[in-house]
Phi, psi and omega in degrees: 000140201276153152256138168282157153329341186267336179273264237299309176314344187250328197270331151296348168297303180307310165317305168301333151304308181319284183315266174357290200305304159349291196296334191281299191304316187280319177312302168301335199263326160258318174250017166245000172348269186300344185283277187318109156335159189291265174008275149297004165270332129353304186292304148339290178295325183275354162315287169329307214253314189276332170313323159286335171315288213273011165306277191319328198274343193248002139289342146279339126002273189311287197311306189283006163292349141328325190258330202181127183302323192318340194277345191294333160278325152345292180310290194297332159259024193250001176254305179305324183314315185289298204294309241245356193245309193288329201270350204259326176296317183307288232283345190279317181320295194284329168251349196051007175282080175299016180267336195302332194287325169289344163279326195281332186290339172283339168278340150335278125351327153274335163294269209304317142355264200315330172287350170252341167288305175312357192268299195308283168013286156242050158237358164261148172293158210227093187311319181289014179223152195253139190279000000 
């Protein structure tokens, strides 16, 4: 399978998210173990965990833009998604500014966003594919 420029630039984007999340994830365990409340390093893992979630889905994302562009926003919101729901967790981890906590339910949203663009995706046809 040929990838357009637009699958390699968002897959790597995702990927690279992917990788973070990895990284982020060995960081929590080891080296905020002992820095951090429990609370927040909590905040953390799930930092982590959803950032990997929603990596894999806008790598899937990316594949299925073969079939239909439409998937192409999946991606794009499974990212804005990353930045504003994990990055909105790190900095709260990490700075203790909890006000920060009001962003994260809008990365939320974006995430359940991108998961309803992949639903319409494949439940509306799709002319380019042969049956």
């Amino acid at each position: 399978m040929q990838l357009s420029s637009v699958q390699q630039r968002w897959g790597a984007i995702a990927a690279f998210q992917a990788l973070v999340s990895v990284a982020a994830g060995a960081f929590g365990a080891h080296g905020l173990k002992q820095v951090v409340a429990e609370q927040s390093l909590a905040w953390w893992h799930t930092a982590s965990q959803y950032m990997m979630y929603h990596s894999l889905g806008g790598i899937l994302a990316v594949v299925l833009i073969t079939v239909s562009a439409r998937f192409l926003w999946s991606v794009k919101l499974f990212t804005l998604g990353n930045l504003l729901f994990s990055g909105s967790l790190f900095v709260m981890t990490l700075t203790d500014i909890s006000v920060l906590g009001a962003i994260t339910p809008v990365g939320g949203v974006l995430y359940l966003s991108g998961w309803l663009v992949l639903l319409i995706g494949f439940l509306k046809p799709h002319k380019n594919v042969v049956n």
